[in-house]
């Protein structure tokens, strides 16, 4: 069984589009089933599937009949076309598709419409005696179109689009890499690049045969409010949705601050991302150790108690919250065990699923969904995932 989230996502989008094109009744049935919901005017939100949370618009003719769906791909169209290069036709049918891919950076930059650079220009304001500039405040500007992207400080270091490609080259220590996709989102405020990791990972060959195709992606921001990052992910980025999913479902991530040394800590980045030349082989071996290691329910309880310790002087409310978490994780592990066996691998899948999708978040002025997304983007739970993996792996030895 090959886990290809990209194919499943593309099929989900195709199903949506075909439902609209074919018959209004089929579209209404999707609303009735709770798969999509109207959010005002001709706009709808997806409630289920691979692109849950995405919105789209239905265009109608003069008689009010549906004739076209306009999905929110989020790609930059500043230069007149969609800023995307990919090796595989995307669901939205946009961009330059090159089957088999290209290894030349400059050709991909051109095809992806991201062969432009960014400069810093002083923030200016008008006063009685003319135009003045603001000390230590700058605007990042596209040099091809003059579009302002964001506001940054004097220490902010611009990472040019080409440099992001070179960073991935340096990470994997190979310069014949085939680029899977590249492009820009939100008017060029975000730029992305992905390459496929050479070897798929197969968990439990001959048993589960769970094959995972992984990509290495770099996502660069030119707005000044977020860092760049590199992630190992099952998603090939080809639109705003898959950029979001790539960070949400990242197996490993490396945050890159926009400073002069931000792209130079290669050894630390390789360690964090697991990107040695034998990465896939080593990771597959570790996961297979977990698959072959039986784990008692009591041992799983010890694991979660070790991950989430409760102080002796904890309040009754804190103790109740801890017990609720314990019960929820116990139920999740038993569900995983029915599908995967009562193993260390099932335990790791349980912990990861809980941290990514089930653990309560404190929104602080954000909706819960936005707070969860922000936590995922910032890698808040990565330490807990790593600790769980190391603890379970020690049990296999």
Short mmCIF file of N, CA and C in Angstrom, two decimals, residues 109-210:
data_model
loop_
_atom_site.label_atom_id
_atom_site.label_comp_id
_atom_site.label_asym_id
_atom_site.label_seq_id
_atom_site.Cartn_x
_atom_site.Cartn_y
_atom_site.Cartn_z
N UNK A 109 13.45 28.16 -12.15
CA UNK A 109 13.09 29.51 -11.72
C UNK A 109 12.26 30.23 -12.78
N UNK A 110 12.68 30.07 -14.04
CA UNK A 110 11.98 30.72 -15.14
C UNK A 110 10.61 30.12 -15.35
N UNK A 111 10.52 28.78 -15.38
CA UNK A 111 9.25 28.12 -15.61
C UNK A 111 8.26 28.39 -14.47
N UNK A 112 8.79 28.48 -13.24
CA UNK A 112 7.95 28.73 -12.07
C UNK A 112 7.60 30.20 -11.90
N UNK A 113 8.14 31.05 -12.77
CA UNK A 113 7.90 32.49 -12.71
C UNK A 113 8.36 33.10 -11.38
N UNK A 114 9.47 32.57 -10.88
CA UNK A 114 10.05 33.14 -9.66
C UNK A 114 11.50 33.56 -9.90
N UNK A 115 11.82 33.86 -11.15
CA UNK A 115 13.18 34.31 -11.49
C UNK A 115 13.33 35.81 -11.28
N UNK A 116 12.78 36.29 -10.18
CA UNK A 116 12.92 37.68 -9.79
C UNK A 116 13.61 37.75 -8.43
N UNK A 117 14.09 38.92 -8.10
CA UNK A 117 14.76 39.10 -6.81
C UNK A 117 13.98 40.08 -5.94
N UNK A 118 14.44 40.21 -4.72
CA UNK A 118 13.79 41.09 -3.75
C UNK A 118 14.82 42.08 -3.22
N UNK A 119 14.43 43.32 -3.06
CA UNK A 119 15.32 44.33 -2.49
C UNK A 119 14.64 45.00 -1.30
N UNK A 120 15.45 45.64 -0.47
CA UNK A 120 14.91 46.41 0.67
C UNK A 120 14.94 47.89 0.33
N UNK A 121 13.79 48.53 0.50
CA UNK A 121 13.70 49.97 0.26
C UNK A 121 13.22 50.66 1.54
N UNK A 122 13.74 51.86 1.84
CA UNK A 122 13.35 52.56 3.07
C UNK A 122 11.85 52.85 3.11
N UNK A 123 11.29 52.76 4.31
CA UNK A 123 9.90 53.17 4.51
C UNK A 123 9.87 54.70 4.55
N UNK A 124 9.08 55.31 3.68
CA UNK A 124 9.02 56.77 3.58
C UNK A 124 7.68 57.29 4.08
N UNK A 125 7.69 58.53 4.55
CA UNK A 125 6.43 59.16 4.91
C UNK A 125 6.51 60.65 4.58
N UNK A 126 5.36 61.24 4.38
CA UNK A 126 5.29 62.65 3.97
C UNK A 126 5.12 63.54 5.19
N UNK A 127 5.93 64.60 5.24
CA UNK A 127 5.83 65.60 6.30
C UNK A 127 5.81 66.98 5.66
N UNK A 128 5.65 68.01 6.50
CA UNK A 128 5.47 69.36 5.95
C UNK A 128 6.58 69.75 4.99
N UNK A 129 7.84 69.39 5.32
CA UNK A 129 8.96 69.84 4.51
C UNK A 129 9.35 68.83 3.43
N UNK A 130 8.51 67.82 3.20
CA UNK A 130 8.81 66.88 2.13
C UNK A 130 8.71 65.43 2.59
N UNK A 131 9.47 64.54 1.92
CA UNK A 131 9.46 63.11 2.17
C UNK A 131 10.62 62.74 3.10
N UNK A 132 10.31 62.03 4.16
CA UNK A 132 11.34 61.55 5.07
C UNK A 132 11.34 60.02 5.09
N UNK A 133 12.47 59.43 5.53
CA UNK A 133 12.50 57.98 5.68
C UNK A 133 12.50 57.60 7.16
N UNK A 134 12.05 56.38 7.45
CA UNK A 134 11.94 55.88 8.82
C UNK A 134 13.18 55.05 9.15
N UNK A 135 13.88 55.41 10.19
CA UNK A 135 15.11 54.71 10.55
C UNK A 135 14.83 53.24 10.85
N UNK A 136 15.61 52.37 10.23
CA UNK A 136 15.60 50.93 10.52
C UNK A 136 14.29 50.25 10.15
N UNK A 137 13.52 50.83 9.25
CA UNK A 137 12.31 50.19 8.74
C UNK A 137 12.36 50.18 7.21
N UNK A 138 12.13 49.02 6.64
CA UNK A 138 12.26 48.85 5.20
C UNK A 138 11.07 48.06 4.65
N UNK A 139 10.85 48.22 3.36
CA UNK A 139 9.86 47.45 2.64
C UNK A 139 10.59 46.47 1.72
N UNK A 140 10.18 45.19 1.73
CA UNK A 140 10.72 44.24 0.77
C UNK A 140 9.91 44.38 -0.51
N UNK A 141 10.61 44.49 -1.65
CA UNK A 141 9.97 44.82 -2.92
C UNK A 141 10.44 43.85 -4.00
N UNK A 142 9.50 43.36 -4.81
CA UNK A 142 9.85 42.57 -5.99
C UNK A 142 10.50 43.47 -7.01
N UNK A 143 11.68 43.06 -7.51
CA UNK A 143 12.39 43.92 -8.46
C UNK A 143 11.82 43.83 -9.87
N UNK A 144 10.97 42.84 -10.15
CA UNK A 144 10.41 42.73 -11.50
C UNK A 144 9.15 43.57 -11.67
N UNK A 145 8.36 43.69 -10.59
CA UNK A 145 7.07 44.37 -10.70
C UNK A 145 6.93 45.56 -9.77
N UNK A 146 7.90 45.73 -8.86
CA UNK A 146 7.83 46.84 -7.92
C UNK A 146 6.78 46.67 -6.84
N UNK A 147 6.26 45.44 -6.68
CA UNK A 147 5.22 45.19 -5.68
C UNK A 147 5.83 45.08 -4.28
N UNK A 148 5.23 45.78 -3.30
CA UNK A 148 5.67 45.68 -1.91
C UNK A 148 5.17 44.36 -1.33
N UNK A 149 6.06 43.65 -0.62
CA UNK A 149 5.72 42.35 -0.06
C UNK A 149 5.53 42.39 1.45
N UNK A 150 6.38 43.13 2.15
CA UNK A 150 6.28 43.19 3.60
C UNK A 150 7.16 44.28 4.17
N UNK A 151 7.07 44.48 5.47
CA UNK A 151 7.88 45.48 6.17
C UNK A 151 8.83 44.78 7.12
N UNK A 152 10.12 45.15 7.07
CA UNK A 152 11.14 44.45 7.85
C UNK A 152 12.07 45.46 8.52
N UNK A 153 12.91 44.94 9.43
CA UNK A 153 13.90 45.78 10.10
C UNK A 153 15.23 45.76 9.39
N UNK A 154 16.15 46.56 9.90
CA UNK A 154 17.44 46.68 9.27
C UNK A 154 18.28 45.41 9.29
N UNK A 155 18.10 44.56 10.31
CA UNK A 155 18.89 43.33 10.42
C UNK A 155 18.31 42.19 9.59
N UNK A 156 17.14 42.39 9.02
CA UNK A 156 16.50 41.35 8.23
C UNK A 156 17.33 41.06 6.98
N UNK A 157 17.65 39.80 6.78
CA UNK A 157 18.43 39.37 5.63
C UNK A 157 17.51 38.76 4.58
N UNK A 158 17.56 39.28 3.38
CA UNK A 158 16.75 38.74 2.29
C UNK A 158 17.36 37.44 1.80
N UNK A 159 16.54 36.40 1.66
CA UNK A 159 16.96 35.16 1.02
C UNK A 159 16.37 35.17 -0.40
N UNK A 160 17.22 35.37 -1.39
CA UNK A 160 16.74 35.39 -2.76
C UNK A 160 16.20 34.01 -3.15
N UNK A 161 15.28 34.00 -4.10
CA UNK A 161 14.62 32.75 -4.49
C UNK A 161 15.63 31.69 -4.93
N UNK A 162 16.63 32.07 -5.68
CA UNK A 162 17.62 31.10 -6.15
C UNK A 162 18.39 30.49 -4.99
N UNK A 163 18.64 31.27 -3.97
CA UNK A 163 19.42 30.79 -2.82
C UNK A 163 18.69 29.66 -2.10
N UNK A 164 17.37 29.65 -2.14
CA UNK A 164 16.61 28.58 -1.50
C UNK A 164 16.88 27.25 -2.20
N UNK A 165 16.95 27.26 -3.54
CA UNK A 165 17.30 26.06 -4.28
C UNK A 165 18.69 25.57 -3.87
N UNK A 166 19.63 26.50 -3.81
CA UNK A 166 21.01 26.14 -3.46
C UNK A 166 21.09 25.56 -2.06
N UNK A 167 20.26 26.07 -1.16
CA UNK A 167 20.23 25.55 0.21
C UNK A 167 19.83 24.08 0.22
N UNK A 168 18.81 23.71 -0.56
CA UNK A 168 18.41 22.31 -0.63
C UNK A 168 19.51 21.45 -1.26
N UNK A 169 20.17 21.97 -2.28
CA UNK A 169 21.31 21.27 -2.85
C UNK A 169 22.34 20.95 -1.77
N UNK A 170 22.67 21.97 -1.00
CA UNK A 170 23.68 21.80 0.05
C UNK A 170 23.23 20.82 1.12
N UNK A 171 21.93 20.84 1.45
CA UNK A 171 21.41 19.95 2.48
C UNK A 171 21.60 18.48 2.09
N UNK A 172 21.28 18.14 0.86
CA UNK A 172 21.32 16.74 0.45
C UNK A 172 22.66 16.36 -0.17
N UNK A 173 23.54 17.34 -0.34
CA UNK A 173 24.89 17.10 -0.85
C UNK A 173 24.88 16.46 -2.23
N UNK A 174 23.92 16.86 -3.05
CA UNK A 174 23.89 16.37 -4.42
C UNK A 174 23.36 17.47 -5.32
N UNK A 175 23.95 17.58 -6.51
CA UNK A 175 23.61 18.69 -7.40
C UNK A 175 22.93 18.20 -8.70
N UNK A 176 22.51 16.92 -8.69
CA UNK A 176 21.76 16.39 -9.83
C UNK A 176 20.31 16.12 -9.43
N UNK A 177 19.84 16.81 -8.41
CA UNK A 177 18.49 16.59 -7.89
C UNK A 177 17.45 17.05 -8.91
N UNK A 178 16.40 16.26 -9.07
CA UNK A 178 15.27 16.65 -9.92
C UNK A 178 14.30 17.44 -9.05
N UNK A 179 13.94 18.62 -9.52
CA UNK A 179 13.02 19.46 -8.76
C UNK A 179 11.59 19.03 -9.03
N UNK A 180 10.84 18.73 -7.98
CA UNK A 180 9.47 18.25 -8.12
C UNK A 180 8.49 19.39 -8.37
N UNK A 181 8.67 20.48 -7.66
CA UNK A 181 7.77 21.63 -7.85
C UNK A 181 8.44 22.88 -7.32
N UNK A 182 7.96 24.01 -7.79
CA UNK A 182 8.44 25.31 -7.32
C UNK A 182 7.42 26.35 -7.73
N UNK A 183 7.33 27.42 -6.95
CA UNK A 183 6.38 28.46 -7.30
C UNK A 183 6.26 29.51 -6.22
N UNK A 184 5.27 30.36 -6.35
CA UNK A 184 5.06 31.45 -5.41
C UNK A 184 3.59 31.58 -5.06
N UNK A 185 3.32 32.02 -3.84
CA UNK A 185 1.97 32.21 -3.33
C UNK A 185 1.78 33.65 -2.88
N UNK A 186 0.53 34.06 -2.83
CA UNK A 186 0.15 35.37 -2.25
C UNK A 186 0.97 36.52 -2.84
N UNK A 187 0.99 36.59 -4.16
CA UNK A 187 1.67 37.70 -4.81
C UNK A 187 3.18 37.66 -4.70
N UNK A 188 3.74 36.50 -4.34
CA UNK A 188 5.19 36.36 -4.18
C UNK A 188 5.66 36.50 -2.75
N UNK A 189 4.71 36.66 -1.82
CA UNK A 189 5.11 36.80 -0.42
C UNK A 189 5.71 35.51 0.13
N UNK A 190 5.29 34.36 -0.42
CA UNK A 190 5.89 33.08 -0.08
C UNK A 190 6.35 32.39 -1.35
N UNK A 191 7.53 31.77 -1.28
CA UNK A 191 8.08 31.01 -2.40
C UNK A 191 8.40 29.61 -1.89
N UNK A 192 8.14 28.59 -2.69
CA UNK A 192 8.39 27.22 -2.26
C UNK A 192 9.15 26.43 -3.31
N UNK A 193 9.88 25.43 -2.83
CA UNK A 193 10.63 24.51 -3.69
C UNK A 193 10.52 23.13 -3.07
N UNK A 194 10.30 22.08 -3.87
CA UNK A 194 10.31 20.72 -3.33
C UNK A 194 11.13 19.80 -4.23
N UNK A 195 11.82 18.85 -3.60
CA UNK A 195 12.49 17.77 -4.32
C UNK A 195 12.09 16.46 -3.65
N UNK A 196 12.05 15.40 -4.44
CA UNK A 196 11.69 14.10 -3.87
C UNK A 196 12.91 13.46 -3.24
N UNK A 197 12.75 12.92 -2.04
CA UNK A 197 13.83 12.16 -1.40
C UNK A 197 13.98 10.85 -2.19
N UNK A 198 15.20 10.50 -2.59
CA UNK A 198 15.42 9.43 -3.58
C UNK A 198 14.75 8.10 -3.28
N UNK A 199 14.69 7.70 -2.00
CA UNK A 199 14.17 6.38 -1.69
C UNK A 199 12.90 6.49 -0.85
N UNK A 200 11.86 5.78 -1.28
CA UNK A 200 10.64 5.70 -0.47
C UNK A 200 10.93 4.90 0.79
N UNK A 201 10.11 5.12 1.80
CA UNK A 201 10.22 4.38 3.05
C UNK A 201 9.09 3.36 3.08
N UNK A 202 9.42 2.11 3.33
CA UNK A 202 8.41 1.06 3.41
C UNK A 202 8.41 0.50 4.82
N UNK A 203 7.30 0.64 5.49
CA UNK A 203 7.16 0.14 6.85
C UNK A 203 6.60 -1.28 6.79
N UNK A 204 7.32 -2.23 7.41
CA UNK A 204 6.89 -3.63 7.52
C UNK A 204 6.67 -4.26 6.15
N UNK A 205 7.75 -4.42 5.40
CA UNK A 205 7.68 -5.06 4.08
C UNK A 205 7.12 -6.48 4.21
N UNK A 206 6.17 -6.78 3.35
CA UNK A 206 5.54 -8.09 3.38
C UNK A 206 4.41 -8.20 4.39
N UNK A 207 4.28 -7.19 5.26
CA UNK A 207 3.20 -7.17 6.24
C UNK A 207 2.28 -6.00 5.96
N UNK A 208 2.48 -4.89 6.71
CA UNK A 208 1.69 -3.70 6.44
C UNK A 208 1.99 -3.12 5.06
N UNK A 209 3.26 -3.24 4.62
CA UNK A 209 3.70 -2.67 3.34
C UNK A 209 3.25 -1.22 3.20
N UNK A 210 3.48 -0.46 4.23
CA UNK A 210 3.08 0.95 4.25
C UNK A 210 4.21 1.77 3.63
#
